[in-house]
């Protein structure tokens, strides 16, 4: 008999059709960077285990990261020249996937980056022929990341070649056993998207001018694939319903008034109708462009279901199935969207990285056991933009299964975990799963450590869910938790521990600013955890991530906020993903936070702060001052002979959550 909880989510498990292809349910693992099966015309085996994990746990459809038609740096080699890859390892994997699961697999084929090509070292090294990669619909288009670099226009012959290779590659995908293809993309400001938008496309030939002409490259791809592969072979489009862009490198925030510079909702109606007429079978939707990329890669500051309203709107004008991605990982948000008919299916990417078992846990009514994605981008998109392998800050075994696979131990060691922050809780959880005799000790009266303070703002609901998830995992695993207990050598000897994992976090830095010990001055952690009341004028000292988030929190409350940072710029935080920092900067601007960089705080008075910048002294009103100047590691010293010790997280070095969680996994695997 089905449980009430399972019945609640039944709408997510109804089958659906994409053309004549039946998909078992309404939950899609959608494309994300770092999960492409074909890279530089070589097979990428690394994502296979991730795909299989998600498929075995019930994902209805998998759309992997894009396999690009030509190398993004312009080196020779078109995707349709990799026939051996399609007919060999990709076909073998398709056979395995279809034999072992009922999950469908639609290969995403990428037409190119255009002006979204990331301007890093590759654009300056002479052995890269980047003139072949620095292309756009029209001459002179500025690169998103380095606007001083201009792109050249594709020739008509190059356009025809792209269309030809797209069609040929789709045919190879069909031969490999893929269930369809998704064209990448009239989405996020990629090349086909640039062709479709008048402010990017100034061509005067048949690929520019009218909307029909601007869509021609895309419709030729769609109709060409249908002609070559058959009308029943599904063709999808990754599609941004609205560009949410006010100009070159001018982003738009939720709720902000603006004049659309890219694709408006009204124009989107015509676009969708033309794509459907060309033979398209489904729309895989979001919003945004690289100029406003927090819509396509929503960080923690974006609301749940941020792209749902536009996708639901466009569904009214098409018979095609419509999917949507973007902060849809809450099962109740996903359910409401599908059950009410706003969309046909929910598309999840990062939630699957955080928890490969998302679908089976929802089906079984175990939604409280889903490890939530918190929108940090530390393990996924942030690593991708730095040229590192993609995984998850909270779940390092995603796409790194061999390295982080837990093995049950035969040596039943007794382990103490000192510190009940996220790193400590993760270490205790993993120890118990491996079969160790583990106990968790926390010096304070609550678990969560510094992360509990970080989770306090109203835009950190997913952080709160993560803390609740850890509470449940520790309880379900029956792990002893000792609060208000400091781990020292006496305790270690008393319990006869074989190993100690030190996750004691950091201690706040102290800078001797005159006046910093007054009652109206507090640390950021104290402000967040103690719900301190502040006056109308608040100064935050320290422009790192914590300081900027505190300033944003205060500004949302209507406070007059000033932010003072000694460095030349705010948010100079190692490994902070650019999409997160870009949006936070925009939020500070939108909420009129006064930011003073390169400024040294000299004095805190009873109702003012004095600082020096460029040799000049300024005074600003301050009813309250909040210090956000960082932490120093605070490990404990273990001198008991024969006890193995591991120092993880901020106790070792101050960094982000990934450092704590991955450090816990590495320590436990080494035990």
XYZ file of C-alpha atoms in Angstrom:
671
model
C 0.000 0.000 0.000
C 1.247 3.477 -0.820
C 1.935 5.775 2.097
C 0.177 9.125 2.405
C 3.490 10.815 1.735
C 4.028 8.831 -1.448
C 0.513 9.670 -2.597
C 1.263 13.325 -1.925
C 4.028 13.308 -4.538
C 2.274 10.986 -6.988
C 2.013 13.702 -9.654
C 5.803 13.651 -10.010
C 5.673 9.963 -10.906
C 3.149 10.046 -13.708
C 4.616 9.095 -17.105
C 4.877 11.721 -19.830
C 5.591 11.806 -23.529
C 8.157 13.792 -25.493
C 6.786 13.274 -28.958
C 6.386 9.493 -29.044
C 9.081 8.875 -26.432
C 7.578 7.854 -23.091
C 9.418 8.960 -19.969
C 8.619 7.129 -16.737
C 8.162 10.193 -14.528
C 8.365 13.976 -14.328
C 11.834 14.320 -12.775
C 14.722 15.124 -15.113
C 18.433 15.204 -14.410
C 19.215 18.225 -16.568
C 22.485 19.313 -18.098
C 25.263 21.004 -16.177
C 28.867 21.739 -16.967
C 31.382 19.049 -16.172
C 29.098 16.111 -16.986
C 29.569 15.853 -20.764
C 30.081 12.335 -22.137
C 32.201 13.635 -25.034
C 34.926 16.240 -24.466
C 37.292 17.347 -27.240
C 36.058 14.392 -29.323
C 37.150 11.925 -26.630
C 34.847 9.828 -24.462
C 34.552 11.046 -20.883
C 33.865 8.004 -18.729
C 33.932 9.917 -15.454
C 30.187 10.833 -15.305
C 28.973 7.275 -16.016
C 28.721 6.201 -12.384
C 26.909 9.420 -11.468
C 24.409 8.874 -14.292
C 23.869 5.266 -13.219
C 23.386 6.194 -9.559
C 20.697 8.718 -10.475
C 19.084 6.332 -12.974
C 18.977 3.413 -10.540
C 17.253 5.697 -8.061
C 14.576 6.633 -10.572
C 15.484 9.694 -12.639
C 13.039 9.638 -15.548
C 15.328 11.341 -18.042
C 19.011 12.255 -18.091
C 20.303 15.151 -20.176
C 24.092 15.303 -19.719
C 26.320 18.331 -20.035
C 26.892 19.577 -23.544
C 29.086 17.804 -26.040
C 30.251 20.738 -28.115
C 30.326 20.603 -31.920
C 33.875 21.949 -32.113
C 36.592 22.577 -29.577
C 35.877 25.840 -27.789
C 39.427 27.092 -28.370
C 39.104 26.663 -32.118
C 41.489 23.747 -32.478
C 40.645 21.443 -35.415
C 38.128 18.670 -34.894
C 34.370 18.559 -35.360
C 32.141 16.383 -33.207
C 30.828 14.400 -36.163
C 34.392 13.211 -36.781
C 34.211 11.257 -33.499
C 32.104 8.424 -34.901
C 34.200 5.829 -33.088
C 33.266 7.463 -29.777
C 29.544 7.374 -30.565
C 29.614 3.808 -31.931
C 31.987 2.564 -29.234
C 31.957 3.650 -25.566
C 28.840 5.846 -25.765
C 26.841 3.032 -27.370
C 28.129 0.581 -24.762
C 26.988 2.899 -21.994
C 23.581 3.394 -23.620
C 23.149 -0.387 -23.680
C 24.016 -0.628 -19.992
C 21.727 2.243 -19.003
C 18.754 0.890 -20.947
C 19.284 -2.712 -19.817
C 19.539 -1.867 -16.124
C 17.058 1.023 -15.819
C 14.037 2.553 -17.511
C 15.727 5.979 -17.596
C 15.865 7.742 -20.952
C 18.994 9.570 -22.137
C 18.917 12.611 -24.423
C 22.320 13.821 -25.580
C 22.928 17.562 -25.439
C 24.810 18.984 -28.437
C 26.387 22.432 -28.100
C 26.669 24.870 -30.995
C 29.186 27.098 -29.232
C 29.817 29.812 -26.680
C 29.916 32.968 -28.787
C 30.700 35.998 -26.644
C 30.231 33.856 -23.531
C 33.607 32.209 -24.182
C 35.441 32.460 -20.916
C 38.333 34.866 -21.370
C 41.092 33.096 -19.483
C 44.625 32.041 -20.303
C 43.542 30.398 -23.540
C 42.818 33.732 -25.172
C 46.371 34.986 -24.757
C 48.506 31.977 -25.544
C 49.809 32.044 -29.117
C 49.393 28.319 -29.728
C 45.609 28.643 -29.508
C 43.951 29.821 -32.722
C 41.321 31.652 -30.741
C 40.217 33.711 -33.731
C 38.248 30.589 -34.656
C 36.611 30.574 -31.233
C 36.052 34.314 -30.682
C 32.957 34.349 -32.870
C 29.492 35.861 -32.611
C 26.598 36.648 -34.943
C 28.096 40.085 -35.666
C 31.471 41.813 -35.646
C 32.570 43.733 -32.576
C 30.492 41.940 -29.943
C 32.260 42.370 -26.558
C 33.320 39.302 -24.647
C 31.250 38.853 -21.480
C 34.222 38.349 -19.177
C 36.701 40.655 -20.933
C 34.674 43.332 -22.774
C 37.817 44.831 -24.291
C 38.081 41.670 -26.417
C 35.799 41.746 -29.462
C 34.349 38.806 -31.353
C 34.175 38.493 -35.122
C 31.086 37.518 -37.106
C 30.629 33.953 -38.286
C 30.678 33.621 -42.056
C 27.755 31.995 -43.835
C 29.949 29.022 -44.665
C 30.749 28.628 -40.961
C 27.051 28.808 -40.100
C 26.270 26.133 -42.676
C 29.054 23.980 -41.232
C 27.614 24.291 -37.715
C 24.183 23.241 -38.971
C 25.679 20.305 -40.875
C 27.717 19.085 -37.899
C 24.706 19.410 -35.580
C 22.642 17.204 -37.899
C 25.449 14.684 -38.385
C 26.092 14.503 -34.633
C 22.402 13.944 -33.921
C 22.441 11.046 -36.376
C 25.455 9.583 -34.577
C 23.644 10.007 -31.236
C 20.699 8.043 -32.596
C 23.066 5.340 -33.844
C 24.636 5.198 -30.365
C 21.248 4.470 -28.801
C 20.507 7.895 -27.331
C 16.778 8.521 -27.000
C 16.990 11.980 -28.544
C 19.097 15.118 -28.652
C 18.870 18.520 -27.040
C 20.201 21.513 -28.945
C 22.305 23.840 -26.829
C 21.079 26.466 -26.915
C 18.786 29.442 -27.241
C 19.741 29.913 -23.649
C 21.936 31.964 -21.303
C 23.544 33.992 -24.057
C 25.242 31.116 -25.862
C 25.844 31.370 -29.607
C 22.372 30.381 -30.827
C 20.844 32.668 -28.218
C 22.960 35.551 -29.506
C 21.704 34.887 -33.022
C 18.108 35.033 -31.768
C 18.397 38.431 -30.004
C 18.368 41.625 -32.051
C 20.806 43.534 -29.834
C 23.436 40.843 -30.408
C 22.607 40.102 -34.045
C 23.192 42.953 -36.509
C 23.512 40.791 -39.605
C 21.903 41.869 -42.873
C 21.789 38.439 -44.542
C 19.223 35.660 -44.089
C 20.551 34.980 -40.555
C 19.784 38.464 -39.233
C 17.084 41.101 -39.216
C 13.628 39.620 -38.641
C 12.937 37.182 -35.826
C 12.429 34.439 -38.389
C 15.891 35.125 -39.809
C 17.525 35.354 -36.382
C 16.092 31.932 -35.543
C 17.040 30.448 -38.898
C 20.236 28.749 -37.707
C 18.250 27.032 -34.942
C 15.256 26.061 -37.073
C 17.576 24.681 -39.760
C 19.161 22.483 -37.109
C 15.782 21.263 -35.840
C 14.258 20.547 -39.240
C 17.514 19.039 -40.501
C 17.703 16.596 -37.596
C 14.078 15.611 -38.131
C 14.677 15.020 -41.834
C 17.806 12.936 -41.189
C 16.762 11.020 -38.058
C 13.022 10.767 -38.571
C 10.111 12.762 -37.245
C 9.789 10.500 -34.191
C 13.367 11.123 -33.002
C 12.974 13.680 -30.178
C 14.649 17.068 -30.480
C 14.659 19.379 -27.440
C 15.918 22.927 -26.987
C 17.623 24.369 -23.925
C 15.752 27.641 -23.795
C 15.819 30.828 -21.729
C 12.295 32.212 -21.753
C 13.395 35.748 -20.835
C 16.903 37.184 -20.954
C 16.536 39.215 -17.725
C 19.193 41.581 -19.063
C 19.329 45.385 -19.129
C 22.341 45.648 -21.475
C 25.862 44.396 -22.022
C 27.001 43.107 -18.608
C 23.926 44.635 -16.937
C 22.108 42.086 -14.837
C 18.588 42.187 -13.455
C 17.560 41.117 -9.960
C 14.257 39.523 -8.927
C 11.692 42.282 -8.486
C 13.824 44.939 -10.171
C 12.163 47.278 -12.685
C 13.949 47.254 -16.025
C 13.514 47.447 -19.783
C 14.337 44.090 -21.365
C 17.384 44.363 -23.601
C 17.358 40.738 -24.682
C 14.368 38.460 -25.230
C 11.127 39.604 -23.645
C 8.260 37.369 -22.606
C 6.191 38.735 -25.471
C 8.843 37.914 -28.074
C 9.296 34.513 -26.472
C 5.770 33.579 -27.531
C 6.703 34.036 -31.182
C 10.024 32.236 -30.723
C 8.374 29.179 -29.214
C 5.759 28.990 -31.946
C 8.443 29.139 -34.659
C 10.509 26.440 -32.963
C 7.465 24.210 -32.620
C 6.597 24.729 -36.275
C 10.155 23.677 -37.195
C 9.576 20.354 -35.434
C 10.822 20.898 -31.886
C 9.458 18.381 -29.356
C 10.081 19.994 -25.947
C 11.380 23.098 -24.177
C 13.937 22.784 -21.381
C 13.521 26.211 -19.781
C 15.195 28.700 -17.516
C 15.965 32.449 -17.777
C 18.949 34.744 -18.082
C 22.137 35.265 -20.063
C 25.805 35.386 -19.128
C 25.200 39.103 -18.543
C 22.675 38.104 -15.877
C 23.773 34.583 -15.112
C 22.359 34.203 -11.615
C 19.070 33.198 -13.289
C 20.584 30.183 -15.040
C 22.919 29.372 -12.117
C 20.891 30.587 -9.134
C 22.953 31.052 -5.972
C 21.631 30.998 -2.444
C 20.242 34.542 -2.794
C 17.732 33.570 -5.505
C 14.213 32.538 -4.468
C 12.909 29.002 -4.820
C 11.475 28.281 -8.255
C 13.017 31.476 -9.595
C 12.414 30.581 -13.265
C 9.015 28.951 -12.825
C 6.743 31.964 -13.537
C 8.178 32.535 -17.018
C 8.176 28.828 -17.922
C 4.577 28.509 -16.742
C 3.626 31.552 -18.806
C 5.172 30.245 -22.016
C 3.473 26.860 -21.574
C 0.186 28.612 -22.384
C 1.364 29.144 -25.967
C 2.632 25.705 -26.955
C 1.573 22.079 -27.079
C 5.136 20.941 -26.398
C 6.124 19.648 -22.953
C 7.787 22.369 -20.888
C 10.410 21.677 -18.222
C 12.017 24.201 -15.905
C 15.213 24.313 -13.864
C 16.466 26.742 -11.241
C 16.002 26.206 -7.474
C 13.422 23.440 -8.037
C 15.026 20.959 -5.640
C 12.457 21.330 -2.852
C 10.041 18.412 -3.436
C 7.049 20.554 -2.471
C 8.036 23.284 -4.941
C 8.471 20.643 -7.644
C 5.164 18.990 -6.784
C 3.147 22.199 -6.857
C 4.582 23.168 -10.232
C 3.777 19.831 -11.865
C 0.529 18.965 -10.059
C -1.066 22.311 -10.944
C -0.046 22.019 -14.586
C 2.290 25.000 -14.569
C 4.950 22.821 -16.182
C 5.160 19.228 -17.366
C 8.347 18.185 -15.578
C 10.904 19.499 -13.141
C 14.545 19.648 -14.224
C 17.158 19.297 -11.478
C 20.925 19.491 -11.766
C 22.720 20.439 -8.532
C 20.116 18.716 -6.313
C 21.199 15.445 -7.933
C 24.826 16.254 -7.141
C 23.896 16.842 -3.510
C 21.827 13.655 -3.386
C 21.894 11.067 -6.182
C 18.894 9.387 -4.504
C 16.570 12.412 -4.751
C 13.923 10.606 -6.802
C 13.757 7.408 -4.760
C 13.630 9.338 -1.491
C 10.686 11.391 -2.737
C 8.952 8.269 -4.064
C 9.413 6.525 -0.714
C 8.241 9.538 1.276
C 11.679 10.158 2.814
C 11.950 13.799 1.835
C 13.565 14.685 5.174
C 16.450 12.405 4.202
C 17.275 14.389 1.059
C 20.561 16.214 1.445
C 19.680 19.693 0.121
C 21.618 21.750 -2.380
C 22.404 25.089 -0.704
C 23.300 27.075 -3.830
C 26.905 27.653 -2.755
C 28.432 26.578 -6.112
C 31.643 25.702 -4.256
C 31.831 22.122 -5.497
C 30.108 22.434 -8.865
C 29.973 25.605 -10.950
C 32.728 27.342 -9.024
C 35.118 24.468 -9.649
C 34.078 24.281 -13.300
C 34.965 27.935 -13.874
C 38.407 27.274 -12.389
C 39.032 24.299 -14.664
C 38.567 21.697 -11.905
C 36.450 18.557 -11.881
C 32.834 19.065 -10.890
C 31.381 17.509 -7.753
C 29.417 18.820 -4.746
C 30.592 20.682 -1.671
C 28.253 18.578 0.464
C 28.678 15.260 -1.352
C 32.220 14.705 -2.650
C 31.319 11.216 -3.865
C 29.330 12.762 -6.735
C 31.455 12.320 -9.867
C 34.278 11.151 -7.571
C 32.797 7.816 -6.551
C 36.031 5.839 -6.536
C 37.954 8.359 -4.456
C 35.269 8.888 -1.813
C 33.519 5.498 -1.739
C 32.909 4.412 1.857
C 34.042 0.923 2.781
C 32.841 -0.871 5.885
C 35.711 -1.311 8.289
C 36.861 -4.524 9.890
C 38.823 -2.647 12.541
C 36.231 -1.386 15.020
C 38.161 1.663 16.155
C 36.890 4.056 18.780
C 36.775 7.579 17.348
C 36.184 10.946 19.000
C 35.023 13.829 16.836
C 35.813 17.143 18.530
C 33.562 19.919 17.294
C 29.926 19.866 16.236
C 29.978 22.097 13.188
C 29.173 20.778 9.739
C 32.621 19.212 9.364
C 32.336 17.463 12.703
C 28.806 16.232 12.063
C 29.838 14.914 8.651
C 32.849 13.147 10.139
C 30.692 11.507 12.809
C 28.103 10.431 10.232
C 30.705 8.881 7.948
C 32.458 7.151 10.843
C 29.223 5.464 11.849
C 28.476 4.433 8.266
C 31.918 2.822 8.054
C 31.274 0.917 11.269
C 33.435 2.782 13.768
C 32.489 3.349 17.408
C 32.126 7.117 17.227
C 30.971 9.887 19.550
C 30.582 13.594 18.788
C 31.615 16.247 21.309
C 30.705 19.938 21.089
C 31.970 22.625 23.468
C 28.834 24.736 23.031
C 25.189 24.034 23.748
C 24.118 23.464 20.108
C 25.419 21.742 17.024
C 26.094 23.619 13.813
C 29.108 25.759 14.643
C 29.708 28.858 12.536
C 27.360 27.498 9.889
C 24.413 27.982 12.239
C 25.098 31.725 12.186
C 25.537 31.694 8.411
C 22.141 29.985 8.085
C 20.285 32.679 10.044
C 19.300 35.179 7.287
C 15.920 34.733 5.648
C 17.518 33.898 2.287
C 19.294 30.888 3.813
C 16.382 28.439 4.036
C 18.404 25.715 2.322
C 21.166 26.154 4.901
C 18.583 25.625 7.624
C 17.415 22.471 5.835
C 20.984 21.195 5.806
C 21.275 21.643 9.572
C 17.974 19.809 10.030
C 19.252 17.054 7.734
C 22.341 16.583 9.882
C 20.265 16.516 13.066
C 18.140 13.733 11.571
C 21.094 11.718 10.263
C 22.852 11.798 13.627
C 19.657 10.754 15.390
C 18.813 7.995 12.907
C 22.336 6.592 13.159
C 22.150 6.753 16.973
C 25.430 8.639 17.254
C 26.161 9.798 20.829
C 26.308 13.596 20.989
C 27.844 15.324 24.010
C 27.118 19.056 24.222
C 28.890 21.524 26.514
C 31.873 19.185 26.544
C 35.429 20.188 25.693
C 37.661 17.472 24.287
C 41.015 17.342 26.059
C 43.702 14.750 26.680
C 42.011 13.578 29.877
C 38.772 12.819 28.014
C 40.649 11.087 25.194
C 42.418 8.824 27.685
C 39.214 8.178 29.597
C 37.283 6.882 26.575
C 40.374 5.057 25.239
C 40.020 6.598 21.788
C 42.037 5.247 18.895
C 41.627 8.403 16.838
C 40.466 11.992 17.201
C 39.070 14.066 14.357
C 39.570 17.705 15.298
C 36.847 19.913 13.835
C 36.877 22.706 16.393
C 36.546 25.514 13.868
C 38.020 28.966 14.200
C 38.255 31.767 16.738
C 37.267 35.281 15.716
C 40.075 37.641 14.877
C 40.613 40.662 17.075
C 41.856 43.944 15.639
C 42.598 46.663 18.233
C 40.431 49.422 16.801
C 39.848 52.163 19.400
C 36.268 51.845 20.653
C 35.710 48.254 19.526
C 34.823 47.118 23.073
C 31.731 49.333 23.423
C 28.247 47.810 23.978
C 26.941 48.851 20.555
C 29.757 46.923 18.813
C 29.440 43.189 18.251
C 30.812 40.366 16.146
C 28.854 39.256 13.056
C 28.293 35.807 14.549
C 26.871 37.351 17.723
C 24.595 39.607 15.704
C 23.237 36.700 13.673
C 22.814 34.157 16.461
C 21.580 36.478 19.200
C 19.145 38.432 17.026
C 20.594 41.695 18.304
C 18.516 44.799 17.740
C 20.266 47.615 15.917
C 19.526 51.229 15.139
C 18.865 52.892 11.825
C 22.512 53.523 10.921
C 24.723 50.447 10.933
C 28.345 50.092 9.874
C 29.772 46.700 8.977
C 33.555 46.429 9.179
C 34.869 43.731 6.861
C 33.823 43.129 3.266
C 34.300 39.389 3.010
C 31.402 37.022 2.397
C 30.062 37.247 5.953
C 30.286 41.036 6.081
C 28.564 41.463 2.729
C 25.783 39.038 3.635
C 25.241 40.826 6.952
C 25.145 44.174 5.133
C 22.585 42.780 2.673
C 20.495 41.389 5.537
C 20.463 44.756 7.311
C 19.696 46.707 4.139
C 16.705 44.459 3.439
C 15.389 45.501 6.854
C 15.509 49.137 5.798
C 18.664 50.057 7.679
C 21.099 52.657 6.376
C 24.155 50.442 5.934
C 27.811 51.310 5.371
C 30.416 48.662 4.610
C 34.120 49.339 5.223
C 36.777 47.078 3.698
C 40.541 47.496 3.971
C 41.261 45.638 0.718
C 40.881 47.338 -2.693
C 37.671 45.390 -3.314
C 35.021 43.470 -1.415
C 34.449 39.713 -1.611
C 38.111 38.827 -2.061
C 37.356 35.325 -0.844
C 39.279 32.297 -2.077
C 37.161 29.910 -4.163
C 34.021 32.062 -4.006
C 32.078 31.395 -7.197
C 31.820 34.445 -9.433
C 28.092 34.040 -10.021
C 27.514 34.225 -6.247
C 29.779 37.221 -5.745
C 28.348 39.011 -8.792
C 24.805 38.672 -7.502
C 25.741 39.733 -3.976
C 27.428 42.851 -5.361
C 24.276 43.615 -7.335
C 22.144 43.155 -4.225
C 24.305 45.576 -2.242
C 23.957 48.092 -5.071
C 20.207 47.561 -5.368
C 19.715 48.068 -1.613
C 21.925 51.185 -1.521
C 24.650 49.852 0.751
C 27.469 52.406 0.867
C 30.697 50.511 0.210
C 34.093 51.981 1.121
C 37.042 49.926 -0.146
C 40.708 50.560 0.500
C 39.538 52.104 3.762
C 41.121 51.637 7.201
C 38.868 51.967 10.251
C 40.567 54.285 12.739
C 38.045 54.779 15.525
C 34.596 53.678 16.681
C 32.775 56.369 18.624
C 29.483 56.279 20.468
C 27.512 57.125 17.334
C 30.079 57.262 14.560
C 32.886 55.435 12.776
C 36.009 57.205 11.570
C 37.990 55.741 8.667
C 40.812 56.760 6.377
C 40.789 56.321 2.599
C 43.308 57.695 0.102
C 44.900 59.770 2.840
C 41.636 61.485 3.800
C 39.664 60.931 6.991
C 35.884 60.508 6.900
C 33.255 60.106 9.592
C 29.943 58.264 9.138
C 27.005 57.908 11.503
C 26.749 54.530 13.224
C 24.221 53.555 15.876
C 25.709 50.062 15.803
C 28.889 48.510 14.454
C 29.205 44.886 13.381
C 32.669 43.376 13.041
C 33.130 40.801 10.274
C 36.894 40.560 10.094
C 37.265 36.801 9.933
C 38.604 33.904 11.954
C 41.841 32.124 12.775
C 42.114 28.315 13.096
C 41.450 26.974 16.596
C 42.637 23.357 16.807
C 43.112 21.458 20.038
C 46.403 19.790 20.933
C 46.353 16.031 21.404
C 49.384 14.549 23.165
C 48.040 11.127 24.145
C 50.491 8.500 22.826
C 49.213 6.186 20.094
C 46.154 8.281 19.222
C 45.896 9.181 15.557
C 44.695 12.732 14.921
C 43.169 14.500 11.956
C 42.578 18.257 11.785
C 39.831 19.261 9.360
C 37.886 22.310 8.253
C 38.499 25.712 9.798
C 40.492 24.124 12.611
C 43.111 23.417 9.953
C 42.709 26.492 7.735
C 39.891 28.961 7.208
C 37.958 28.155 4.053
C 34.462 27.343 2.844
C 32.081 24.488 3.603
C 33.638 22.249 0.951
C 36.876 22.292 2.918
C 35.079 20.974 6.001
C 32.963 18.289 4.331
C 35.636 16.978 1.985
C 38.175 17.088 4.790
C 35.850 14.962 6.913
C 35.484 12.417 4.112
C 39.232 12.215 3.564
C 39.933 11.785 7.272
C 37.338 9.061 7.746
C 38.472 7.190 4.642
C 42.023 7.231 6.009
C 41.062 5.713 9.366
